[in-house]
PDB file of C-alpha atoms in Angstrom:
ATOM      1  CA  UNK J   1      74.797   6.939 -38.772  1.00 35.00           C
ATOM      2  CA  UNK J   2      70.955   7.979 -37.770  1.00 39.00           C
ATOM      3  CA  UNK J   3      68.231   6.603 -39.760  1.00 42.00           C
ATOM      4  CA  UNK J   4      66.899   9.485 -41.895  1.00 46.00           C
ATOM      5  CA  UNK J   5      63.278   8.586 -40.440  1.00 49.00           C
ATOM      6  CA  UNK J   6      64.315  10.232 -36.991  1.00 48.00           C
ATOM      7  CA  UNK J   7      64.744  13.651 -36.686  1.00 59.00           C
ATOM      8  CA  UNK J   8      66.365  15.809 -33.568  1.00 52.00           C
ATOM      9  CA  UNK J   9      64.470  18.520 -31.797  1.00 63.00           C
ATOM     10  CA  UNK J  10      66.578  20.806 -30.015  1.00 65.00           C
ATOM     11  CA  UNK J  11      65.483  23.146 -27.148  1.00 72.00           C
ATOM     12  CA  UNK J  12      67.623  26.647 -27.147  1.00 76.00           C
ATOM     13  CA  UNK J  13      67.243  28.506 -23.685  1.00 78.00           C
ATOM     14  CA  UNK J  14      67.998  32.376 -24.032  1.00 83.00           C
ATOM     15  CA  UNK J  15      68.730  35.021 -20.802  1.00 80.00           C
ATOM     16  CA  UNK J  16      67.136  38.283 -20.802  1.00 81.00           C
ATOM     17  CA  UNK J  17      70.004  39.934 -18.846  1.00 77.00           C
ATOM     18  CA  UNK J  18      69.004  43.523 -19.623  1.00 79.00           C
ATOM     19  CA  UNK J  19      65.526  42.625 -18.684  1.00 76.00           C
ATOM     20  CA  UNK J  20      64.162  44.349 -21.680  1.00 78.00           C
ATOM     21  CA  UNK J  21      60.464  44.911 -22.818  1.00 72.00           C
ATOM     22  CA  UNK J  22      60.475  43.960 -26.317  1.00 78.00           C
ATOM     23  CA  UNK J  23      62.727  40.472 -25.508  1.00 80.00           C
ATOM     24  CA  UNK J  24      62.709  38.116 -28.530  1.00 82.00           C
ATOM     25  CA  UNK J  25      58.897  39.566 -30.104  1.00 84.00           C
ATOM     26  CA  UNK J  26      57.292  37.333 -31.372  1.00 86.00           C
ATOM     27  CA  UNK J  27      56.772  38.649 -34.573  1.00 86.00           C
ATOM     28  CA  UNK J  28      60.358  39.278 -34.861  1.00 87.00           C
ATOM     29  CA  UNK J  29      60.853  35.120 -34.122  1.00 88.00           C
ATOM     30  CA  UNK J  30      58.147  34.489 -36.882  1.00 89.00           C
ATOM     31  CA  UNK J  31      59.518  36.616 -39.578  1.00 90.00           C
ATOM     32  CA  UNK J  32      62.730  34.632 -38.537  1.00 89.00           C
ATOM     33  CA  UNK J  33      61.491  31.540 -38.877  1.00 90.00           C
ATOM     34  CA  UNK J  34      59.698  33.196 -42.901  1.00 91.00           C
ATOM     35  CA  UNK J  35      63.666  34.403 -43.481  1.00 90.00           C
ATOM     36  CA  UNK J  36      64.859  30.307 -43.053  1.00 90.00           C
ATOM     37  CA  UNK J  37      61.682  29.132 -44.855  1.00 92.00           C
ATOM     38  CA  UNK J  38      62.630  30.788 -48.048  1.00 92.00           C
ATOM     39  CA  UNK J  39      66.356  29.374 -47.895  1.00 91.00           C
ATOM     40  CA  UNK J  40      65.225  25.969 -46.811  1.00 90.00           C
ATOM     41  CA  UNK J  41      62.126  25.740 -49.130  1.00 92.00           C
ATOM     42  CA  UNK J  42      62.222  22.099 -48.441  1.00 90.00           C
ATOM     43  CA  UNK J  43      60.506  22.685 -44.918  1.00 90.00           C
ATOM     44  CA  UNK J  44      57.244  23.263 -46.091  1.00 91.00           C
ATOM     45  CA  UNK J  45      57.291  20.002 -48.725  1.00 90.00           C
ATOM     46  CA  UNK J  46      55.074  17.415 -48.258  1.00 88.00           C
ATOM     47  CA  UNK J  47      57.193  13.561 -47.758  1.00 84.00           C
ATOM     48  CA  UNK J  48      55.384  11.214 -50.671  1.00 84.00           C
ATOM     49  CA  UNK J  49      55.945   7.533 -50.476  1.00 78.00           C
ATOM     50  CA  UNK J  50      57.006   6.336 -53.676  1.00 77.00           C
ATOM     51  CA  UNK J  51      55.777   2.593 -55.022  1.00 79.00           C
ATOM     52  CA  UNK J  52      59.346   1.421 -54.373  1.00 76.00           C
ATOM     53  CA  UNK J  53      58.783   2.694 -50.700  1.00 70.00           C
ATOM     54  CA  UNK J  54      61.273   5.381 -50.405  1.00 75.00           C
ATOM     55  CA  UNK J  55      60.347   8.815 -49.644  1.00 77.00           C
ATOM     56  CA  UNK J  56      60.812  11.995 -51.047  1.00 83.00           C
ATOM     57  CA  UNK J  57      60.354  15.355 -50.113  1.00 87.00           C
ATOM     58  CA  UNK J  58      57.845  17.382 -53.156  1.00 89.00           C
ATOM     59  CA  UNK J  59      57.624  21.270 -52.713  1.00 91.00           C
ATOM     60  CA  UNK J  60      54.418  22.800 -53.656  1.00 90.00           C
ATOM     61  CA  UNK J  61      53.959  26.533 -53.936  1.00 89.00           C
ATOM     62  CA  UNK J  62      50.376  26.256 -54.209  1.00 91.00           C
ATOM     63  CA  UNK J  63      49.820  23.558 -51.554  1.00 90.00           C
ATOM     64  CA  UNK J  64      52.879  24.625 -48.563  1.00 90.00           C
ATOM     65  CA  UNK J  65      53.293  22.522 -45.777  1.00 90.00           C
ATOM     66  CA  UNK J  66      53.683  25.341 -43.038  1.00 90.00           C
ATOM     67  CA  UNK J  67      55.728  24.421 -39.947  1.00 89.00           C
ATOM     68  CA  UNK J  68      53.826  24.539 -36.599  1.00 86.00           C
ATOM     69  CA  UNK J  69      54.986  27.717 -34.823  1.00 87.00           C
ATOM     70  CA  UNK J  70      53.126  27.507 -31.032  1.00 85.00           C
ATOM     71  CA  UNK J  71      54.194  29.940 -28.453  1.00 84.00           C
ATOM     72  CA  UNK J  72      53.054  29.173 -24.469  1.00 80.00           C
ATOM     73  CA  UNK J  73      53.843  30.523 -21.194  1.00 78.00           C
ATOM     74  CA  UNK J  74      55.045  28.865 -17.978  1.00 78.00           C
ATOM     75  CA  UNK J  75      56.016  29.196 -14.319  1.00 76.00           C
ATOM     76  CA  UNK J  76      59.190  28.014 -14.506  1.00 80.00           C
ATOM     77  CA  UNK J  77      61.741  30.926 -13.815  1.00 81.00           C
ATOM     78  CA  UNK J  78      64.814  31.505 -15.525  1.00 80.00           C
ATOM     79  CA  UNK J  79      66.940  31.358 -12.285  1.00 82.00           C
ATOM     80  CA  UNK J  80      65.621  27.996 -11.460  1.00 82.00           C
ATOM     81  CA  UNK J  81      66.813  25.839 -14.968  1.00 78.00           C
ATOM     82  CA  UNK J  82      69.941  28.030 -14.420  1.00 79.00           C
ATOM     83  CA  UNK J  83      70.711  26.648 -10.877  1.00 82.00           C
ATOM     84  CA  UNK J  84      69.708  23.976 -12.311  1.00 78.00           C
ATOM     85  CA  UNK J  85      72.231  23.754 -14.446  1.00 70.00           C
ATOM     86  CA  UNK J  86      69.546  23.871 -17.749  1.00 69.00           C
ATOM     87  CA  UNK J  87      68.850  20.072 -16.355  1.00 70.00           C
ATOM     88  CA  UNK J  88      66.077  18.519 -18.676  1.00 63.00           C
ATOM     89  CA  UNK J  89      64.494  17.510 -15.367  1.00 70.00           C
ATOM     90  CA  UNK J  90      63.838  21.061 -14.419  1.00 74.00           C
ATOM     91  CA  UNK J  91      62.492  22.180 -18.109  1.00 70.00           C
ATOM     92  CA  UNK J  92      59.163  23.075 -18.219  1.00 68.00           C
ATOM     93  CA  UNK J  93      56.350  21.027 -19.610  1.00 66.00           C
ATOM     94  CA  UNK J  94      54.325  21.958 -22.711  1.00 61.00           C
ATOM     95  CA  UNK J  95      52.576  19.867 -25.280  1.00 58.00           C
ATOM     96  CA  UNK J  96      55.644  19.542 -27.648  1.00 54.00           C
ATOM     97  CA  UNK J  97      54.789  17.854 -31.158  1.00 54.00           C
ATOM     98  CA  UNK J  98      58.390  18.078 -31.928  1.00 52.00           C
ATOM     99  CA  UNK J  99      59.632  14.056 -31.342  1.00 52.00           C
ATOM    100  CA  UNK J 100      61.738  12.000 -32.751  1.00 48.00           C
ATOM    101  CA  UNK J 101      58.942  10.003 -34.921  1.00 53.00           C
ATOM    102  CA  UNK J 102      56.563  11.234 -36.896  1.00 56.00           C
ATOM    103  CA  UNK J 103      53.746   8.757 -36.221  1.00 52.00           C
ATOM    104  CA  UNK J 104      50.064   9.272 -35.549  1.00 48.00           C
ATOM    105  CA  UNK J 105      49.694  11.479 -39.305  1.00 56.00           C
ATOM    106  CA  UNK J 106      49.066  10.483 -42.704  1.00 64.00           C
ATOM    107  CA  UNK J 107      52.850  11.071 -44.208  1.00 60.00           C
ATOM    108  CA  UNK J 108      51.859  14.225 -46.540  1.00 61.00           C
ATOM    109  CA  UNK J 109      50.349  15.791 -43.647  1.00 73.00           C
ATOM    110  CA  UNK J 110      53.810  15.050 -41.189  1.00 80.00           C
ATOM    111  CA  UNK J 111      55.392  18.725 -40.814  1.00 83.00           C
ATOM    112  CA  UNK J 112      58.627  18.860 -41.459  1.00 84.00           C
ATOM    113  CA  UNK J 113      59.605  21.667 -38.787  1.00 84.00           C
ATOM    114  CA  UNK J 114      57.999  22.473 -35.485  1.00 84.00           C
ATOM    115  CA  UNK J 115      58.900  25.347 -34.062  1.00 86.00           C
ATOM    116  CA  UNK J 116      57.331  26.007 -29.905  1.00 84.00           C
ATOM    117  CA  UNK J 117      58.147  28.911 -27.840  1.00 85.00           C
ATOM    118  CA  UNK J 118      58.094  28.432 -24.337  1.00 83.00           C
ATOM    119  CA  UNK J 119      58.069  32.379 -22.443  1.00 83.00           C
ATOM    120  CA  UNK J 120      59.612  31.791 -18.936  1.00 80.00           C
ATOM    121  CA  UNK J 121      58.455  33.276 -16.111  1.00 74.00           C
ATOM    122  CA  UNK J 122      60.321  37.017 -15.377  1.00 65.00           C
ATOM    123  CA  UNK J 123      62.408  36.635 -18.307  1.00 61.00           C
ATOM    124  CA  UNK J 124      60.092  38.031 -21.223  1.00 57.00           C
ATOM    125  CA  UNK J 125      60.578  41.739 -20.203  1.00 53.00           C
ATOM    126  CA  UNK J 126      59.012  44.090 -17.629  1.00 57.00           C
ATOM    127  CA  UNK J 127      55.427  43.795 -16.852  1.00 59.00           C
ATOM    128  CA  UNK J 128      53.082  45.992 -19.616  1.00 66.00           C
ATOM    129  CA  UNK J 129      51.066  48.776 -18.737  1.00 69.00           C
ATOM    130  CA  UNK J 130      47.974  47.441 -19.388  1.00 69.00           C
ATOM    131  CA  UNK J 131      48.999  43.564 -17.879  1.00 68.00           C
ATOM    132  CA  UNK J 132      50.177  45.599 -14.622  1.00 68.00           C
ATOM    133  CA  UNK J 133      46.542  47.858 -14.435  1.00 68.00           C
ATOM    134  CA  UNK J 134      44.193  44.915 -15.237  1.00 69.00           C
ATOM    135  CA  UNK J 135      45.827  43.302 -12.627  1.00 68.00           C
ATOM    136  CA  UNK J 136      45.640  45.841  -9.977  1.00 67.00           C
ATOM    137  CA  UNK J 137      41.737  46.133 -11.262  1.00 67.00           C
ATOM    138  CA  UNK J 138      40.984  42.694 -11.147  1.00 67.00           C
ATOM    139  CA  UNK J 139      42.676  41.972  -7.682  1.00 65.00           C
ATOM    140  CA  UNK J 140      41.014  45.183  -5.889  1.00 67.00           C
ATOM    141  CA  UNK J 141      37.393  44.751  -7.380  1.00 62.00           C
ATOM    142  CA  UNK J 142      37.593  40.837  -6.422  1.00 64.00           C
ATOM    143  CA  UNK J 143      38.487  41.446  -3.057  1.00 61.00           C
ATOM    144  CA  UNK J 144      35.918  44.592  -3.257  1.00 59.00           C
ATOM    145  CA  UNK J 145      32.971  42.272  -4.588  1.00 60.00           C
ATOM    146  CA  UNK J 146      29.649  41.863  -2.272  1.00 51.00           C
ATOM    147  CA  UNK J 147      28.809  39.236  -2.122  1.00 56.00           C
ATOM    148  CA  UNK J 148      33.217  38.004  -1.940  1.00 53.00           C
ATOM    149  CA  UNK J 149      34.162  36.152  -5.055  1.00 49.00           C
ATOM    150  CA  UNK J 150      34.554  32.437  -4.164  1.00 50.00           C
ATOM    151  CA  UNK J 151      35.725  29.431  -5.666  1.00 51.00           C
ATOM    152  CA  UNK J 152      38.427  29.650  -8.654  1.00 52.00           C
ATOM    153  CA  UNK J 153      38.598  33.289  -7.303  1.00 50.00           C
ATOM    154  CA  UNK J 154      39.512  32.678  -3.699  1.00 55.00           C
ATOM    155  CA  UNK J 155      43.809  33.399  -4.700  1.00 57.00           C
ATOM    156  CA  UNK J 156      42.437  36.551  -5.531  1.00 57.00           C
ATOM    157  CA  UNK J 157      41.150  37.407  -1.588  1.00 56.00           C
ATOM    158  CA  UNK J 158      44.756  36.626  -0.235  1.00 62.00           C
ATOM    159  CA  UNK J 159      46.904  39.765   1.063  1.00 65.00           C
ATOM    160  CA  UNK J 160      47.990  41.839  -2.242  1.00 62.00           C
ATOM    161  CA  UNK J 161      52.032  41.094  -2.455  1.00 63.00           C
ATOM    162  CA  UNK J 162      54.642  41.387  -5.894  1.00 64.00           C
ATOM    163  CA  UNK J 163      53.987  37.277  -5.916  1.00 64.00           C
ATOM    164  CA  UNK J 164      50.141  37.376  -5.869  1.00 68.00           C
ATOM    165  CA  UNK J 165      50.361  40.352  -9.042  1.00 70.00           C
ATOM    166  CA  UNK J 166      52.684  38.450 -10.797  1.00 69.00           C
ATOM    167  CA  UNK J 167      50.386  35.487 -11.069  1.00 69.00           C
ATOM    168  CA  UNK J 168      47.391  37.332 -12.290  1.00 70.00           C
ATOM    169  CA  UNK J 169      49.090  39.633 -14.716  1.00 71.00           C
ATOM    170  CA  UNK J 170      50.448  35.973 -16.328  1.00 70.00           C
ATOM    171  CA  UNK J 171      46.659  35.004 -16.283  1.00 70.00           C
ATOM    172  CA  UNK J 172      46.241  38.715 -18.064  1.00 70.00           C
ATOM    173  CA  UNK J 173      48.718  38.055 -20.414  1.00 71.00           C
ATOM    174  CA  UNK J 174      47.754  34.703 -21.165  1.00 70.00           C
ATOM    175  CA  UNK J 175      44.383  35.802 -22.020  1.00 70.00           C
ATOM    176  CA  UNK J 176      45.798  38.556 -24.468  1.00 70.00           C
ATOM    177  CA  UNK J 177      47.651  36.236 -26.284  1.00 73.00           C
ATOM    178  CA  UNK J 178      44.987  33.693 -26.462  1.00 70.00           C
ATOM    179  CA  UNK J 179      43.090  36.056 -29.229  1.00 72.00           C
ATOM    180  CA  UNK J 180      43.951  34.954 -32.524  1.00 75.00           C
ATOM    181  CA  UNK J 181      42.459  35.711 -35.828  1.00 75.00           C
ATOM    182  CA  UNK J 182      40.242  33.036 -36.189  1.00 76.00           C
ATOM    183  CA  UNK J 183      38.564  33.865 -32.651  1.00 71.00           C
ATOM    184  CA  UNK J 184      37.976  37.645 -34.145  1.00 69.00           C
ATOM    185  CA  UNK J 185      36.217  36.196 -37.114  1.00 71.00           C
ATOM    186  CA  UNK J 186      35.008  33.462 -35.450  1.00 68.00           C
ATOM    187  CA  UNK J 187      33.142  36.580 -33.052  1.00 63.00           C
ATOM    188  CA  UNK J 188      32.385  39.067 -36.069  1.00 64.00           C
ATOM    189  CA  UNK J 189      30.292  36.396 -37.335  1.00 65.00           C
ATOM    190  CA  UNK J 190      28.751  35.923 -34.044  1.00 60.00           C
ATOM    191  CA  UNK J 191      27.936  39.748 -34.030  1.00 52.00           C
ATOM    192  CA  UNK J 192      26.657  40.201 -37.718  1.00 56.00           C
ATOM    193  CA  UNK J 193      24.782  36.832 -37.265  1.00 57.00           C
ATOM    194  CA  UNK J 194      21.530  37.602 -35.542  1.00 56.00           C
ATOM    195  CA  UNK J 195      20.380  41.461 -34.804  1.00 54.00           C
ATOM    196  CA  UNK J 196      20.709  41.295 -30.550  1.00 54.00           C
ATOM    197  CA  UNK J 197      23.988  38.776 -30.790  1.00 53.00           C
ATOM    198  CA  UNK J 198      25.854  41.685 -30.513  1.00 52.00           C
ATOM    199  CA  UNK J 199      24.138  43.403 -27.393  1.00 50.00           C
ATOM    200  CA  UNK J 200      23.325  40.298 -25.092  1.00 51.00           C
ATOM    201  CA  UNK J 201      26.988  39.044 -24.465  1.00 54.00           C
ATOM    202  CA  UNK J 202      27.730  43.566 -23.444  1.00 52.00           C
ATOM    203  CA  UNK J 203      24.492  44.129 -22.052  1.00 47.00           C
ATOM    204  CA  UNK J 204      23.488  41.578 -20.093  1.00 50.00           C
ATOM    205  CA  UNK J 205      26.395  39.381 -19.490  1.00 50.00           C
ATOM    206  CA  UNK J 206      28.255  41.283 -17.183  1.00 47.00           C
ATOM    207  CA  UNK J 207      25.558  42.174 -14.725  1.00 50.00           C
ATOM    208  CA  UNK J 208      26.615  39.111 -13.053  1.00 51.00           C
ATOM    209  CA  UNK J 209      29.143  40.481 -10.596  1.00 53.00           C
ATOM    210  CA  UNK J 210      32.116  37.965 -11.491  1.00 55.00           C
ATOM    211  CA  UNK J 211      31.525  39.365 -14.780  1.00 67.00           C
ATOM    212  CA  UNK J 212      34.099  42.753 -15.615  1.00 73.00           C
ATOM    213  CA  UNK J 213      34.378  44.133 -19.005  1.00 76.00           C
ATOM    214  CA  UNK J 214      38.030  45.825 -18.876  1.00 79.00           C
ATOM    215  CA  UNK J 215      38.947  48.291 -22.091  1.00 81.00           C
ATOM    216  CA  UNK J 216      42.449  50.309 -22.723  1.00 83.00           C
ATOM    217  CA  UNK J 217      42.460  52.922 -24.654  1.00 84.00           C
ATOM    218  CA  UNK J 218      45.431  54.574 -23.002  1.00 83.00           C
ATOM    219  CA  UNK J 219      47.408  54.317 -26.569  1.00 83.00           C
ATOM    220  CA  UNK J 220      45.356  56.167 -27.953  1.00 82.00           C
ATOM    221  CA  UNK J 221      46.016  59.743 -29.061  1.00 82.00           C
ATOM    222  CA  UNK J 222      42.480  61.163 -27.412  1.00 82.00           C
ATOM    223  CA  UNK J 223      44.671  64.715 -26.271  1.00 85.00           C
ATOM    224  CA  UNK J 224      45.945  65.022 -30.014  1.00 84.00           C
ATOM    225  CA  UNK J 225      42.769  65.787 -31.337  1.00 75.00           C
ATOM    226  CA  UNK J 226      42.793  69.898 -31.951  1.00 68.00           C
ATOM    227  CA  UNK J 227      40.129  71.655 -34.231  1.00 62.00           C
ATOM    228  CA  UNK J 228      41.672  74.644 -34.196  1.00 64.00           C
ATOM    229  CA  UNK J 229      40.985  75.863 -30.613  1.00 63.00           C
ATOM    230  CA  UNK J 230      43.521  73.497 -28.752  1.00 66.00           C
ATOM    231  CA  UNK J 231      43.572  70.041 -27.234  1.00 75.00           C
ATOM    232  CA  UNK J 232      40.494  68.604 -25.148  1.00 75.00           C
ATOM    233  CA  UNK J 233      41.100  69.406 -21.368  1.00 73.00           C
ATOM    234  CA  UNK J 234      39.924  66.082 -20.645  1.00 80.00           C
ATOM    235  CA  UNK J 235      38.508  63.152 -21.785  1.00 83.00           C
ATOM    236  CA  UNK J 236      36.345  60.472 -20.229  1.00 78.00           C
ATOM    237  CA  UNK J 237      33.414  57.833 -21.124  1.00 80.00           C
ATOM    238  CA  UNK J 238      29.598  58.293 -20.464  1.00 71.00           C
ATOM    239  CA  UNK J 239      28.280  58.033 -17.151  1.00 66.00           C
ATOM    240  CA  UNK J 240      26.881  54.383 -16.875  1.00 65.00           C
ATOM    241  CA  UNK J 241      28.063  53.175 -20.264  1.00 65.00           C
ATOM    242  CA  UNK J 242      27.669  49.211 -19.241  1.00 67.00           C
ATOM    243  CA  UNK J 243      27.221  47.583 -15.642  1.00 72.00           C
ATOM    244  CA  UNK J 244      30.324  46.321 -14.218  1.00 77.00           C
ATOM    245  CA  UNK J 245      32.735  48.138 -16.857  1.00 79.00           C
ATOM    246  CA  UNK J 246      36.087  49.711 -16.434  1.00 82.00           C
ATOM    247  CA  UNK J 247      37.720  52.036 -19.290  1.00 83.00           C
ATOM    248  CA  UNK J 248      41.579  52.782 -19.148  1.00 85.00           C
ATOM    249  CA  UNK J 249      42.297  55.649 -20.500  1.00 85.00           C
ATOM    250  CA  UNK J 250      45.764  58.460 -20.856  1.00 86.00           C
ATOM    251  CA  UNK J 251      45.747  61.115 -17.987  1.00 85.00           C
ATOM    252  CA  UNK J 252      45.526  65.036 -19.647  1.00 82.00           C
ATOM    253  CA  UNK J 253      48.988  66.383 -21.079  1.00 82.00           C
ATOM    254  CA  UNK J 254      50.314  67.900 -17.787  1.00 80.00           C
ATOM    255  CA  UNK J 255      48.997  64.969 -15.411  1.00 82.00           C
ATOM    256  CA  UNK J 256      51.284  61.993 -15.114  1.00 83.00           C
ATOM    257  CA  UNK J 257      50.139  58.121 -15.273  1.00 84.00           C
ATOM    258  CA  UNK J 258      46.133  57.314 -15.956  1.00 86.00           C
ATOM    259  CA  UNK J 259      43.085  57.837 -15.635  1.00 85.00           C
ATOM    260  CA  UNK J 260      40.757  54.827 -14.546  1.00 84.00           C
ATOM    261  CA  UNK J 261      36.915  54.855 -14.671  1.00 83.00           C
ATOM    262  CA  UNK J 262      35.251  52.263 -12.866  1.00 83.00           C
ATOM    263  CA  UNK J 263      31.462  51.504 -13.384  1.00 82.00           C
ATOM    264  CA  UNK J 264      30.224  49.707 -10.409  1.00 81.00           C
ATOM    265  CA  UNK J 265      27.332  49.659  -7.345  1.00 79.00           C
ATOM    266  CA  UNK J 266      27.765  52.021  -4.926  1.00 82.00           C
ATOM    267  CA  UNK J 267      28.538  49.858  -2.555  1.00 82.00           C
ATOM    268  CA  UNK J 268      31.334  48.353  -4.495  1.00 79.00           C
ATOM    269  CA  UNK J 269      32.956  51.479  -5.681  1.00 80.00           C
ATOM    270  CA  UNK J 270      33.206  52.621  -1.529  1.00 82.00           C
ATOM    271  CA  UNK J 271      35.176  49.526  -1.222  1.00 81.00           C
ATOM    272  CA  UNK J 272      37.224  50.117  -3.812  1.00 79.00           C
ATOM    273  CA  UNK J 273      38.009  53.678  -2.543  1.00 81.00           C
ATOM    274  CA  UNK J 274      38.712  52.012   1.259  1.00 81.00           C
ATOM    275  CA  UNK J 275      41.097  49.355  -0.460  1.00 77.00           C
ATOM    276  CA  UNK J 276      44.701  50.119   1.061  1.00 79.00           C
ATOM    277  CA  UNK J 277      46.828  48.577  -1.575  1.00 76.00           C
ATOM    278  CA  UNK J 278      44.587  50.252  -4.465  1.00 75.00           C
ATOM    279  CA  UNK J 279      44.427  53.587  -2.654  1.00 78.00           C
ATOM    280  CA  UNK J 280      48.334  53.520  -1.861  1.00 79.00           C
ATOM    281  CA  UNK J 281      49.129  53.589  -5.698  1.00 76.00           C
ATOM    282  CA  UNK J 282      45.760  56.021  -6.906  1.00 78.00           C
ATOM    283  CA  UNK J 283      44.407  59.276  -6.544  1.00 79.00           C
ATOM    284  CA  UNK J 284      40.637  59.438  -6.711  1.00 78.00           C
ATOM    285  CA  UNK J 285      39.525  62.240  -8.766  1.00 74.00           C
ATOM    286  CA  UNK J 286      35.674  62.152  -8.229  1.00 67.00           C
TER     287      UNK J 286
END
């Protein structure tokens, strides 16, 4: 019999054997976890001690108790817990707030369900288009920079190999998923809170050459747009728009892949043309 004040997490490891893009969304694991919420309503109750010192799970529908639902990314490849034989030894490590005690809380703020996804390395679909291009951007204008980029930059000046990509498209992707809601209104209140808040971080933030402001717009349907005469033969930003800026955006209708416009120094951009890796994989249009 196990006390009913200790509870079991359980860790489920899944294979993406087809090595598909949209493996396990996430918003297809949260409307999951909405789909068990409304059969087990008692997850989101609050425990209340009673004066005889048992306690009892009360459901409020104006006050819910929301499971946690965390999702992180690690190095740890698929392969390796599978050699492993899924040893807990070899599972990665992530701040888990799933144990077997609920201590450290008041008890009508213990959750009742904790739910953490952990995204292992080359097993949450192929690379994105815009992970793989900010990568290939950030590696070639790093090792392009004058004065060379130093400190928590020198991985970045090592020879370009699949390893060395992998690694910073994680860091891209990491960064991606890092914006939340509250950071968006957290930064529209920044912008609408004093008249130049808005134009210091764009304008004069990155002039500092470690500083890149990276956009993609390659979604978007910029070719679609027909007034009557026919689509745009091509489309492209303003000539200086910001220092140190890079826009991403979709190649005409009969070119294949995209079109990349860099805003750098001079000196810079003749790098960037001279880079082998970058120039193996682009075609410089002017």
């Amino acid at each position: 019999m196990v006390a009913s004040f200790v509870r079991i997490p359980s860790i489920s490891v899944f294979e993406n054997a087809n090595s598909a893009v949209d493996f396990m969304p996430t918003e297809l694991l949260h409307d999951s976890l909405y789909d068990t919420l409304s059969k087990f309503p008692v997850l989101v109750g609050r425990l209340r001690k009673g004066d005889n010192g048992f306690l009892s799970v009360a459901v409020d529908k104006y006050d819910l108790n929301m499971p946690e639902f965390k999702e992180i990314y690690c190095d740890t490849h698929y392969d390796e817990l599978a050699e492993a034989n899924f040893s807990t030894k070899c599972l990665p490590n992530w701040d888990s707030t799933s144990s077997a005690f609920a201590t450290g809380r008041r008890v009508d703020e213990i959750k009742l369900a904790s739910v953490q996804i952990v995204r292992l390395q080359d097993n949450s679909g192929r690379m994105s288009h815009n992970d793989l291009m900010v990568t290939l951007i950030t590696v070639a204008m790093a090792q392009c920079a004058i004065p060379p980029l130093t400190n928590e930059f020198d991985e970045l000046q090592q020879p370009v190999t699949l390893g060395l990509l992998g690694t910073v498209a994680k860091r891209v992707r990491h960064s991606v998923d890092a914006v939340t809601t509250e950071f968006v209104q957290q930064f529209a209140d920044g912008v609408h809170s004093s008249r130049d808040c808005y134009l210091r971080p764009i304008v004069c933030g990155p002039k500092h050459p470690m500083k890149i402001l990276t956009t993609n717009h390659t979604r978007l349907g910029y070719y679609e747009n027909n007034f009557g005469f026919g689509a745009p033969a091509w489309v492209c930003p303003p000539e200086g728009l910001f220092p140190n800026f890079i826009v991403m955006l979709p190649a005409p209708p009969n070119k294949d892949g995209y079109n990349i416009f860099i805003n750098a120094p001079t000196d810079i951009l003749d790098r960037v043309k001279a880079h082998e890796y970058w120039s193996s994989m682009t075609e410089f249009v002017n």
